[in-house]
mmCIF file of C-alpha atoms in Angstrom:
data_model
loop_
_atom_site.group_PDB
_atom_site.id
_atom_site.type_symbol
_atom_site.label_atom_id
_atom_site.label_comp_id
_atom_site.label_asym_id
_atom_site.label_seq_id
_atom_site.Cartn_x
_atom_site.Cartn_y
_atom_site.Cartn_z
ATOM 1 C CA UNK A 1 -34.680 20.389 -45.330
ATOM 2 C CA UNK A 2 -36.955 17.513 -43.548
ATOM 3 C CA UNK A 3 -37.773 16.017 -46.637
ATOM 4 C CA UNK A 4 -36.434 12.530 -47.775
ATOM 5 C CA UNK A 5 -33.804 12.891 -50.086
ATOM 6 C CA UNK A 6 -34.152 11.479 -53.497
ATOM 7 C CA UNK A 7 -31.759 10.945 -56.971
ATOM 8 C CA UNK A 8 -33.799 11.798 -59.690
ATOM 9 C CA UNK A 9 -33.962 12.022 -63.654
ATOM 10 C CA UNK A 10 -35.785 14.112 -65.378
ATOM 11 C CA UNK A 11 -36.574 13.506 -69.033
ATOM 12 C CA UNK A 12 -38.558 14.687 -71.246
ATOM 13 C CA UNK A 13 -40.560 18.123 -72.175
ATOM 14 C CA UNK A 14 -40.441 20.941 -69.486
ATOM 15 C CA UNK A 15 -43.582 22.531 -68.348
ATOM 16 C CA UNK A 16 -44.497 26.232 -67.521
ATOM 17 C CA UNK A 17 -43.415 26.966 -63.638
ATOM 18 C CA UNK A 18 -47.694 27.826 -63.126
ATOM 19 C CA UNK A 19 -48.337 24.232 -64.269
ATOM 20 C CA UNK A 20 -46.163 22.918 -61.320
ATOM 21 C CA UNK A 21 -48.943 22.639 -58.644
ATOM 22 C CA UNK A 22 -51.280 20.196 -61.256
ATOM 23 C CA UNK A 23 -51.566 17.300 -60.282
ATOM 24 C CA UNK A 24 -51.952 14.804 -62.939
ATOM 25 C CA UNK A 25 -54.188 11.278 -63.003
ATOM 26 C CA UNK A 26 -53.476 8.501 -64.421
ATOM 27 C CA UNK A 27 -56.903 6.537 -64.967
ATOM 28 C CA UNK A 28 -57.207 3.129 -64.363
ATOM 29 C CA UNK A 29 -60.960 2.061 -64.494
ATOM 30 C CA UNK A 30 -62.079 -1.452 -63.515
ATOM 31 C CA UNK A 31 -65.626 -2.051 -65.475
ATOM 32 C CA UNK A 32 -67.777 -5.054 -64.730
ATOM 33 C CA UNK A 33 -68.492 -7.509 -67.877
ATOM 34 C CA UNK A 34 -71.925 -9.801 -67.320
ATOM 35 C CA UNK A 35 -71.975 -13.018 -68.785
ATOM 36 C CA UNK A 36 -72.724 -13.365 -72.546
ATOM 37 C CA UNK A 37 -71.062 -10.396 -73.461
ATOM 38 C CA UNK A 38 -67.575 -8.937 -75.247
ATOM 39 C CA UNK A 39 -65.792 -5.775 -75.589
ATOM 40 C CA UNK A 40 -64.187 -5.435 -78.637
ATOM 41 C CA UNK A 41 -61.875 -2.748 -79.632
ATOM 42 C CA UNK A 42 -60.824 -1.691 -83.358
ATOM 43 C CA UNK A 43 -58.250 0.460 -83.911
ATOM 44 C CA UNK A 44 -60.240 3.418 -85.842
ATOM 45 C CA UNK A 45 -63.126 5.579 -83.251
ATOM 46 C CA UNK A 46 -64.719 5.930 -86.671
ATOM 47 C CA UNK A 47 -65.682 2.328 -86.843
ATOM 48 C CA UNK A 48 -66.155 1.622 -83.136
ATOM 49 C CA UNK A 49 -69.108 4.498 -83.983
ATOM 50 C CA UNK A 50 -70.477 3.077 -86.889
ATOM 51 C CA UNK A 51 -71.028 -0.389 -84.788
ATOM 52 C CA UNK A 52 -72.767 1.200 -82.611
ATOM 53 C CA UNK A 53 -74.936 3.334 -84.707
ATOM 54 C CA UNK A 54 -76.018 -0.305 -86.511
ATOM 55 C CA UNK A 55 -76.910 -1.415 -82.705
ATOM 56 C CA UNK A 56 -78.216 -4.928 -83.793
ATOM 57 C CA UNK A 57 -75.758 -7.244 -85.816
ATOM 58 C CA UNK A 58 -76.433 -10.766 -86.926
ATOM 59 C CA UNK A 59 -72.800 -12.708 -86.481
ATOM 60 C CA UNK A 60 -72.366 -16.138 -88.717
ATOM 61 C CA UNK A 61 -71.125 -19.261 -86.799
ATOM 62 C CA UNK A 62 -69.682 -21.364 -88.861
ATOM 63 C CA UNK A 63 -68.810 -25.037 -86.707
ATOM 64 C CA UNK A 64 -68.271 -28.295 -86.489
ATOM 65 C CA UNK A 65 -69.635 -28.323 -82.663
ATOM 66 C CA UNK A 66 -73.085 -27.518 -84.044
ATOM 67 C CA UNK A 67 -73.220 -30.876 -85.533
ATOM 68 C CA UNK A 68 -76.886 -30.425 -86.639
ATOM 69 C CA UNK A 69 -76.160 -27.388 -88.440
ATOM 70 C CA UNK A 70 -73.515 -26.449 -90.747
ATOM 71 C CA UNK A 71 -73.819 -22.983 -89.925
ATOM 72 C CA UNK A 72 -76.026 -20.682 -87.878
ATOM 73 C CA UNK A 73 -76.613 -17.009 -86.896
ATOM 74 C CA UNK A 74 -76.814 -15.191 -83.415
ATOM 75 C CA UNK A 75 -77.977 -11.772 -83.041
ATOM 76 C CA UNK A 76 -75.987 -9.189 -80.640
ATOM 77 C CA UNK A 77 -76.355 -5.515 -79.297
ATOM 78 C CA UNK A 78 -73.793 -3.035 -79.747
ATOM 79 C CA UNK A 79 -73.930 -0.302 -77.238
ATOM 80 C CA UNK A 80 -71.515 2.376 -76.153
ATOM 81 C CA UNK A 81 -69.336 1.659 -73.232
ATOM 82 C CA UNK A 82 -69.324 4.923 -71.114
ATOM 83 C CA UNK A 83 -67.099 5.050 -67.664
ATOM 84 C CA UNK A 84 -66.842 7.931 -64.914
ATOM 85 C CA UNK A 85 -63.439 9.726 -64.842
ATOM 86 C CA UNK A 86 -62.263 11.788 -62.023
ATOM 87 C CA UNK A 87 -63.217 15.763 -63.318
ATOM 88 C CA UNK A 88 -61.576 16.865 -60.086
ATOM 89 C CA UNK A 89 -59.287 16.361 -56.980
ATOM 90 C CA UNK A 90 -58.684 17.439 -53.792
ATOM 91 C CA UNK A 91 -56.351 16.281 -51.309
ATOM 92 C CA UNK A 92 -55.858 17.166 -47.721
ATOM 93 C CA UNK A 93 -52.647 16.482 -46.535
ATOM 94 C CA UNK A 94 -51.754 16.165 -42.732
ATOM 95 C CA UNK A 95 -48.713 15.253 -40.507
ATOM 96 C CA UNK A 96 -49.384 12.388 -38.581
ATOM 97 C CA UNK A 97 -48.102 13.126 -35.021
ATOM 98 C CA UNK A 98 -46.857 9.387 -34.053
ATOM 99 C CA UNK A 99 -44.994 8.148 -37.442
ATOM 100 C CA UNK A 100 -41.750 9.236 -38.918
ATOM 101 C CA UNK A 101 -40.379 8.633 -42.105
ATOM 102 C CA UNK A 102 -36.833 7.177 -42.321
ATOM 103 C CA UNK A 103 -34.506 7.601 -45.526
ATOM 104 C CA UNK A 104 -31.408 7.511 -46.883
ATOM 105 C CA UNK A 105 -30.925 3.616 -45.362
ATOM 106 C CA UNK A 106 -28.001 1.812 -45.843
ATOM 107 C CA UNK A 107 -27.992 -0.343 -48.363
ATOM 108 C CA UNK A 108 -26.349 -4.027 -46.543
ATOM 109 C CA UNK A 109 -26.094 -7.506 -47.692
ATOM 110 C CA UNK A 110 -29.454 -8.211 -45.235
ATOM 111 C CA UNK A 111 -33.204 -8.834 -45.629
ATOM 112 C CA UNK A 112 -35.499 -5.893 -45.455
ATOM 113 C CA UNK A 113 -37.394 -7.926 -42.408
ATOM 114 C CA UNK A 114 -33.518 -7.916 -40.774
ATOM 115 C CA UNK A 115 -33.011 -4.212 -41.518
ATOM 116 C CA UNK A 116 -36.731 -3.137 -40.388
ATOM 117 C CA UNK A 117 -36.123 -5.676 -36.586
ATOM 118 C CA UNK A 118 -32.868 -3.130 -36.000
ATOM 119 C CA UNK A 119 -34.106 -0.217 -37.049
ATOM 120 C CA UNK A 120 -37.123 -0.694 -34.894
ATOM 121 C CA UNK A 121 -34.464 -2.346 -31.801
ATOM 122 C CA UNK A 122 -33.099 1.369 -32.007
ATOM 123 C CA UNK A 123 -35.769 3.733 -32.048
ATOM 124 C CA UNK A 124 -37.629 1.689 -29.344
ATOM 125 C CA UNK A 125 -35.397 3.109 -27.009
ATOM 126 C CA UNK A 126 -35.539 6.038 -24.995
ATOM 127 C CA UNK A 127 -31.716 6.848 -25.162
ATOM 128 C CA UNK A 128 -32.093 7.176 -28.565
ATOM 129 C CA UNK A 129 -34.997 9.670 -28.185
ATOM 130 C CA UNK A 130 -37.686 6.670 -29.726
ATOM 131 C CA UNK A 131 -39.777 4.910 -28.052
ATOM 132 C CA UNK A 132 -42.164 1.812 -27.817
ATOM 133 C CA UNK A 133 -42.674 1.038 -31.469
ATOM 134 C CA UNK A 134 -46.583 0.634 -32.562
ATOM 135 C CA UNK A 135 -45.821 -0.390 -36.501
ATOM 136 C CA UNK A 136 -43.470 -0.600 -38.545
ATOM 137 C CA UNK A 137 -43.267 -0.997 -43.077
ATOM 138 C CA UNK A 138 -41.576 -0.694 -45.428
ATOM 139 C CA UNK A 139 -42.989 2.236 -48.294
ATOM 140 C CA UNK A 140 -43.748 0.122 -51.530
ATOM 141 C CA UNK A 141 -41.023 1.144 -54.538
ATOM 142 C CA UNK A 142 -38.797 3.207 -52.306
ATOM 143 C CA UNK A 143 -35.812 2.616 -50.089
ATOM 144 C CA UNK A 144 -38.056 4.577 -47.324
ATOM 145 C CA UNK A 145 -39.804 3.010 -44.103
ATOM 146 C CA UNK A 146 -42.677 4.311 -42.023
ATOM 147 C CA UNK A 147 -41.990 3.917 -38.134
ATOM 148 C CA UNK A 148 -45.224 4.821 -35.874
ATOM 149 C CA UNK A 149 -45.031 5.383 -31.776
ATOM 150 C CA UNK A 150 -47.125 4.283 -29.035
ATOM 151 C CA UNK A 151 -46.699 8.024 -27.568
ATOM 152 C CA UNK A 152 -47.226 11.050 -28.936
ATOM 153 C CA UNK A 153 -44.622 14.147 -29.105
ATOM 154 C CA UNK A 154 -41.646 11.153 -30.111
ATOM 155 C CA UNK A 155 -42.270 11.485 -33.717
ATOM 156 C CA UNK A 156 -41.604 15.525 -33.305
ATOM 157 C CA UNK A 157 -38.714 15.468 -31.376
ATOM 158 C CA UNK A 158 -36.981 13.216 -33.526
ATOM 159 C CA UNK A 159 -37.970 15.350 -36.816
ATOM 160 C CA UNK A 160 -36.398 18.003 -35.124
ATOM 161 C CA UNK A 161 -33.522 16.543 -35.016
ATOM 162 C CA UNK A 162 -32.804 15.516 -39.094
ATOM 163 C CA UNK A 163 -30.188 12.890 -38.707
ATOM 164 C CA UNK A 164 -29.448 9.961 -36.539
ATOM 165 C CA UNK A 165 -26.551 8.006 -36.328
ATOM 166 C CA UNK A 166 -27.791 4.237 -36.223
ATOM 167 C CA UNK A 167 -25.826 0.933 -35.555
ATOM 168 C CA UNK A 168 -25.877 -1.666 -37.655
ATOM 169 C CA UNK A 169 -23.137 -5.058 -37.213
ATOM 170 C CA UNK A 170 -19.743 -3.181 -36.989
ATOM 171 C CA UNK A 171 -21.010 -0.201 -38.313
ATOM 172 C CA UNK A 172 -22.979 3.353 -37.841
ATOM 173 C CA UNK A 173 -25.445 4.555 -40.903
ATOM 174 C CA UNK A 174 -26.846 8.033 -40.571
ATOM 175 C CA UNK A 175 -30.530 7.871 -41.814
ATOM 176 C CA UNK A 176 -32.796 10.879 -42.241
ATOM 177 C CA UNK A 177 -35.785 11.583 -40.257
ATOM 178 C CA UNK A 178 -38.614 13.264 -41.780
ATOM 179 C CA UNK A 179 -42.418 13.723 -41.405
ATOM 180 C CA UNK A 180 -45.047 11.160 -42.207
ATOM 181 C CA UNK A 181 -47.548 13.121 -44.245
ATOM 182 C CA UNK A 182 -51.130 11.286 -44.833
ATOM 183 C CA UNK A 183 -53.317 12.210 -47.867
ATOM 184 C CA UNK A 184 -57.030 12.132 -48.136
ATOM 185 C CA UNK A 185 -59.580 12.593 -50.717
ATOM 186 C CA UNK A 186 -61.903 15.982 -49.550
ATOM 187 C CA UNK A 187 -63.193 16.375 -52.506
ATOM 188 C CA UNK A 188 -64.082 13.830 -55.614
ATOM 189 C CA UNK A 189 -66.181 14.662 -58.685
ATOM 190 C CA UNK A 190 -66.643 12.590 -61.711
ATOM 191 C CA UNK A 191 -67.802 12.935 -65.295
ATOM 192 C CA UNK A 192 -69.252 10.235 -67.658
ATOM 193 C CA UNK A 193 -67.256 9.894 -70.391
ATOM 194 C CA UNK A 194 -67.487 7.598 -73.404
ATOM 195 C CA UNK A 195 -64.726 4.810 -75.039
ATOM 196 C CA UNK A 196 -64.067 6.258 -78.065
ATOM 197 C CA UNK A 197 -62.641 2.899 -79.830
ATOM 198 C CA UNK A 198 -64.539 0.497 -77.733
ATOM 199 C CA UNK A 199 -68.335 -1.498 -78.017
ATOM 200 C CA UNK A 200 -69.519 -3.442 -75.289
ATOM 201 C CA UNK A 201 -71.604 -6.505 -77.254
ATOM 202 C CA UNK A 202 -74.720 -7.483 -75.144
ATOM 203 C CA UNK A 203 -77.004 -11.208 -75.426
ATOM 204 C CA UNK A 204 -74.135 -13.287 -76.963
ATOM 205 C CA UNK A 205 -75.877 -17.308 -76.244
ATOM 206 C CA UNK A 206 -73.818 -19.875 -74.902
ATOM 207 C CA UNK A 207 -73.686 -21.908 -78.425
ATOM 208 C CA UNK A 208 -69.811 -22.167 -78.618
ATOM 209 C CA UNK A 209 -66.744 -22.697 -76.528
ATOM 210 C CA UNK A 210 -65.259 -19.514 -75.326
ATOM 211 C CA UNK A 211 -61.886 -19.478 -77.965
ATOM 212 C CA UNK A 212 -64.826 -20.317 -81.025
ATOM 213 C CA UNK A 213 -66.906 -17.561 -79.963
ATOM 214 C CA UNK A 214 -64.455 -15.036 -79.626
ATOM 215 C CA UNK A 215 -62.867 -15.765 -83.512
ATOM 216 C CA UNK A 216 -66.216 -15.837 -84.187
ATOM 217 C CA UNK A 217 -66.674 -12.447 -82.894
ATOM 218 C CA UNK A 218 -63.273 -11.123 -84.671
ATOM 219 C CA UNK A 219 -63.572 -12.444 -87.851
ATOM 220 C CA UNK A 220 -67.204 -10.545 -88.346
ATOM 221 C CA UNK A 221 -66.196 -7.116 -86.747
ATOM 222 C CA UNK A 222 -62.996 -6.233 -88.480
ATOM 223 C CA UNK A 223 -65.357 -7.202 -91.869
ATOM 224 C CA UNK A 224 -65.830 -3.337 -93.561
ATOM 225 C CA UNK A 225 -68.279 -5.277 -95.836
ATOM 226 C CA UNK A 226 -70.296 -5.732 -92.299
ATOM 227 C CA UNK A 227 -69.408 -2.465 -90.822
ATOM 228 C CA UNK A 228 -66.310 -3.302 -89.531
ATOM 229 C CA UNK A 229 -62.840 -2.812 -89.225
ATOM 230 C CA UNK A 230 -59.309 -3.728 -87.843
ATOM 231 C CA UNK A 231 -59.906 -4.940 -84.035
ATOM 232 C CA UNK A 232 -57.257 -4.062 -81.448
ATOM 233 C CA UNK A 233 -58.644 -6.332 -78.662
ATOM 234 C CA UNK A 234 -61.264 -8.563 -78.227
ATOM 235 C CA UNK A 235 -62.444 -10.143 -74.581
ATOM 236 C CA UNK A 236 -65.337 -12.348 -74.313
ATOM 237 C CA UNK A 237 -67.474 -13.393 -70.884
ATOM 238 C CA UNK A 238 -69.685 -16.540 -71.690
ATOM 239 C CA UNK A 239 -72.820 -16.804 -69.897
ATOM 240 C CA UNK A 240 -72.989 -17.990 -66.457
ATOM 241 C CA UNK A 241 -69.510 -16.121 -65.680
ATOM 242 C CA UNK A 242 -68.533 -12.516 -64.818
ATOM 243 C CA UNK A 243 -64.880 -10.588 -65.178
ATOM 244 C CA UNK A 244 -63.609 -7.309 -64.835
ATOM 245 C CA UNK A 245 -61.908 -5.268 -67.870
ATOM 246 C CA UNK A 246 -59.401 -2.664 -67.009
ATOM 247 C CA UNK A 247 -59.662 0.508 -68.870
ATOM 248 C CA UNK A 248 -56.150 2.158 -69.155
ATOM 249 C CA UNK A 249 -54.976 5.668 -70.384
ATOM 250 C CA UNK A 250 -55.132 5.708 -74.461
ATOM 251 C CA UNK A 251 -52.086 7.006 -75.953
ATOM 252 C CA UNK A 252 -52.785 5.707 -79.528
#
């Protein structure tokens, strides 16, 4: 009965009631790209493995910025791109003993800022049961704030009590008061696991400009006459620079 409440959907398939404890991750892995190098991913893991299995390719440039040469060849190393993902999880939640979690806020034709500088006016005082107000934010993607005390044993007494009529302008809101639960990581472990669809191309020189190279780089790879095949995405890193590729869930 302490908890927030929350209007929900559900959609979708239902899942066995001994399932209802898993918690499930959605992985988002950032992976570091050196200069003179590309990722390239085709659309078939079939042809993603064949790349690799060739490991050296020789890739045509055909240019006018070359201006001595009509056309000229580069050689690059196809490798497997392998990433750690999270094998397991644990989480160790705990009730922090100066915050409070406030719901069910009114929704008024005010800023957030304006709604968190009364909320905090109220609860700062002790005839209210608060008291002198550390923090204050609002939760991201909720209609929920986080409220945290100077003292200890405010937070507590003001769980107890559930609801609290607060004034706002010309009129009282009742909010909900509930506890402010913190979550850390106890235990992490991680397993290497290899792209599937995706090649990570190694010594690419810096002959062309970045938008040449990579149509240079697409036009070879989805050849089947060169091993090829279809590409879904292609992101080149010329030498002297470095970026970051996000890996995301596949659902392909």
């Amino acid at each position: 009965s302490a908890l927030p409440e929350k209007k929900m959907i559900f959609k979708g398939l239902t899942v066995n009631k001994e399932d209802m404890n898993k918690l499930v991750l959605t992985p988002l892995i950032r992976y570091p790209l050196p200069g003179g190098s590309a990722l390239i991913t085709f659309e078939e893991a079939k042809v993603a493995q064949r790349i690799i299995e060739m490991n050296e390719h020789t890739v045509e440039l055909s240019c006018g910025e070359l201006k001595e040469l009509e056309q000229c060849r580069v050689r690059v190393q196809a490798v497997p791109v392998e990433i750690l993902l999270p094998s397991a999880l644990e989480i160790r939640l705990t009730q922090s003993s100066r915050s409070i979690l406030v719901s069910d806020l009114p929704s008024l034709n005010i800023s957030k800022e304006a709604l968190l500088d009364k909320l905090e006016l109220f609860f700062s005082k002790a005839k209210n049961g608060g008291s002198e107000v550390e923090s204050r934010e609002f939760l991201e993607d909720s209609d929920q704030m986080v409220l945290t005390f100077t003292q200890d044993g405010v937070a507590e007494l003001l769980i107890e009590r559930g609801h609290i009529q607060v004034p706002i302008g010309k009129g009282k809101y009742e909010v909900k008061i509930s506890p402010c639960m913190n979550g850390d990581i106890s235990n992490l472990q991680l397993q290497p696991s290899r792209c599937p669809r995706t090649v990570l191309l190694l010594g690419i020189p810096d002959v062309l400009s970045e938008e040449s190279m990579r149509d240079a780089l697409e036009i070879h790879f989805q050849k089947p006459s060169r091993g090829g095949g279809e590409v879904d995405a292609l992101a080149y890193v010329p030498v002297g620079r470095t970026e970051v590729a996000v890996f995301v869930e596949d659902t392909g």
